[in-house]
Amino acid sequence: MDRLKFIQNWLIKVILKEMEKDNQNRSMSLDEELIHSIGCCRLAQVLAAKRNLDTEIGGIIGIVHDYGRIITGQKENHGEKGAEILLRFLKALGLFSEEEVNIIDEAVANHSSKGIVHKPYDELIKDVDVLDNYFSGKTRDKEEYQRRLNKTLEELDLN
């Protein structure tokens, strides 16, 4: 079974279900959430390959990293909230080793802490998140955001 494809299809179903609800107070539209999640999935696979990390796990982290914002509609603490729910879900699926579940969980929980250096997959999703926002025309003025963006563009030989 292709675990990445399974998780992608699952997240699309989650987003479609959320679209059926009244989503007036969302910090980001569900259309944008879907586009961002797919973009991050693919960019994470590319950057994971460049960093000699597992591209499947990288892609899975990319597609689910904003799950907390997707289900709550709010940006505040969405990494931690999403990781909490994903941890139980991924364990129950039985498709991932305990180590893989922990890697995904930690990366999702830590992805908003752009100014703090964590483990390789945490850094992967932080860089991918910034990169996808950059290519989507959403830039931030924060110093840690700019530093991370410039470092990642340089790593990919894009600046």
Coordinates of C-alpha atoms in Angstrom, one line a residue:
M1 CA 0.0 0.0 0.0
D2 CA 1.2 3.5 -0.9
R3 CA 1.1 5.2 2.5
L4 CA 1.5 8.7 1.1
K5 CA -1.3 8.3 -1.4
F6 CA -3.5 6.9 1.4
I7 CA -2.8 9.9 3.6
Q8 CA -3.3 12.3 0.7
N9 CA -6.7 10.8 -0.1
W10 CA -7.7 10.9 3.6
L11 CA -6.8 14.6 4.0
I12 CA -8.8 15.5 0.9
K13 CA -11.8 13.7 2.4
V14 CA -11.3 15.6 5.6
I15 CA -11.2 18.9 3.7
L16 CA -14.3 18.1 1.7
K17 CA -16.1 17.2 4.9
E18 CA -15.0 20.5 6.5
M19 CA -16.3 22.3 3.4
E20 CA -19.8 21.1 4.1
K21 CA -19.7 23.1 7.4
D22 CA -20.2 26.8 7.9
N23 CA -16.6 28.0 7.7
Q24 CA -17.0 31.8 7.9
N25 CA -14.4 32.3 10.7
R26 CA -11.4 30.4 9.2
S27 CA -8.0 31.9 9.2
M28 CA -7.4 30.4 5.7
S29 CA -9.9 29.2 3.2
L30 CA -10.2 25.4 2.7
D31 CA -9.3 25.8 -1.0
E32 CA -6.1 27.5 0.1
E33 CA -5.5 24.8 2.7
L34 CA -5.7 22.1 0.1
I35 CA -3.4 23.9 -2.3
H36 CA -0.9 24.6 0.4
S37 CA -1.0 21.1 1.7
I38 CA -0.4 19.6 -1.7
G39 CA 2.4 22.1 -2.5
C40 CA 4.1 21.3 0.8
C41 CA 3.8 17.6 0.2
R42 CA 5.7 17.9 -3.2
L43 CA 8.2 20.4 -2.0
A44 CA 8.9 18.2 1.1
Q45 CA 9.6 15.2 -1.1
V46 CA 12.1 17.3 -3.2
L47 CA 13.8 18.8 -0.1
A48 CA 13.9 15.4 1.7
A49 CA 15.6 13.9 -1.3
K50 CA 18.1 16.7 -1.3
R51 CA 18.8 16.2 2.4
N52 CA 18.9 12.4 2.2
L53 CA 15.8 12.0 4.2
D54 CA 12.9 9.6 3.5
T55 CA 10.8 11.2 0.8
E56 CA 7.6 9.3 1.7
I57 CA 7.8 10.5 5.3
G58 CA 8.7 14.0 4.2
G59 CA 5.7 14.0 1.8
I60 CA 3.4 12.8 4.6
I61 CA 4.6 15.5 6.9
G62 CA 4.1 18.0 4.2
I63 CA 0.5 17.0 3.5
V64 CA -0.6 16.8 7.2
H65 CA 1.4 19.6 8.8
D66 CA -1.6 22.1 8.9
Y67 CA -4.2 19.5 9.9
G68 CA -4.8 21.3 13.2
R69 CA -5.7 24.5 11.3
I70 CA -7.8 22.6 8.8
I71 CA -10.0 21.1 11.5
T72 CA -10.2 24.0 13.8
G73 CA -10.1 26.8 11.3
Q74 CA -7.7 28.7 13.5
K75 CA -4.0 29.4 13.2
E76 CA -3.2 29.6 17.0
N77 CA -1.5 26.5 18.3
H78 CA -2.6 24.5 15.2
G79 CA 0.6 22.6 15.1
E80 CA 0.3 21.2 18.6
K81 CA -3.5 20.6 18.2
G82 CA -3.1 18.8 14.9
A83 CA -0.2 16.7 16.2
E84 CA -2.2 15.5 19.2
I85 CA -5.0 14.2 17.0
L86 CA -2.7 12.8 14.3
L87 CA -0.7 10.9 16.8
R88 CA -3.7 8.8 17.8
F89 CA -4.8 8.5 14.2
L90 CA -1.5 7.3 12.8
K91 CA -1.0 4.8 15.6
A92 CA -4.5 3.4 15.1
L93 CA -3.8 3.0 11.3
G94 CA -1.0 0.5 11.9
L95 CA 0.8 1.6 8.8
F96 CA 3.7 3.3 10.5
S97 CA 6.4 2.2 12.9
E98 CA 6.5 3.9 16.3
E99 CA 9.6 5.8 15.2
E100 CA 7.8 7.1 12.0
V101 CA 4.7 8.2 14.1
N102 CA 7.0 10.1 16.4
I103 CA 8.9 11.8 13.6
I104 CA 5.6 12.9 11.9
D105 CA 4.1 14.0 15.3
E106 CA 7.1 16.1 16.3
A107 CA 7.5 17.7 12.9
V108 CA 3.8 18.7 12.9
A109 CA 3.9 20.0 16.5
N110 CA 7.1 22.0 15.9
H111 CA 6.5 23.4 12.4
S112 CA 5.4 26.8 13.6
S113 CA 8.5 27.4 15.7
K114 CA 10.5 28.8 12.8
G115 CA 13.1 30.5 15.0
I116 CA 14.1 27.4 16.9
V117 CA 16.2 24.6 15.4
H118 CA 14.8 21.1 16.0
K119 CA 15.3 17.7 14.4
P120 CA 15.8 17.1 10.6
Y121 CA 12.2 16.4 9.7
D122 CA 11.0 19.3 11.8
E123 CA 13.4 21.6 9.9
L124 CA 12.3 20.1 6.7
I125 CA 8.6 21.1 7.1
K126 CA 9.5 24.5 8.5
D127 CA 11.6 25.2 5.4
V128 CA 9.0 23.7 3.1
D129 CA 6.2 25.8 4.7
V130 CA 8.2 29.0 4.2
L131 CA 9.1 28.0 0.6
D132 CA 5.5 27.1 -0.4
N133 CA 4.3 30.4 1.1
Y134 CA 7.0 32.3 -0.8
F135 CA 6.1 30.6 -4.2
S136 CA 2.4 31.4 -3.4
G137 CA 3.2 35.1 -3.0
K138 CA 2.7 35.1 0.8
T139 CA 5.9 36.5 2.4
R140 CA 6.5 37.4 6.0
D141 CA 8.7 40.2 7.4
K142 CA 9.9 38.3 10.5
E143 CA 13.6 37.9 10.6
E144 CA 13.6 34.2 11.2
Y145 CA 11.2 33.7 8.3
Q146 CA 13.4 35.6 5.9
R147 CA 16.6 33.9 7.2
R148 CA 15.0 30.5 6.7
L149 CA 13.7 31.3 3.3
N150 CA 17.0 32.6 2.1
K151 CA 18.9 29.6 3.4
T152 CA 16.4 27.2 1.7
L153 CA 16.5 29.1 -1.6
E154 CA 20.3 29.0 -1.5
E155 CA 20.3 25.3 -0.6
L156 CA 18.2 24.6 -3.7
D157 CA 20.4 27.0 -5.8
L158 CA 17.4 29.3 -6.4
N159 CA 18.7 32.7 -5.4

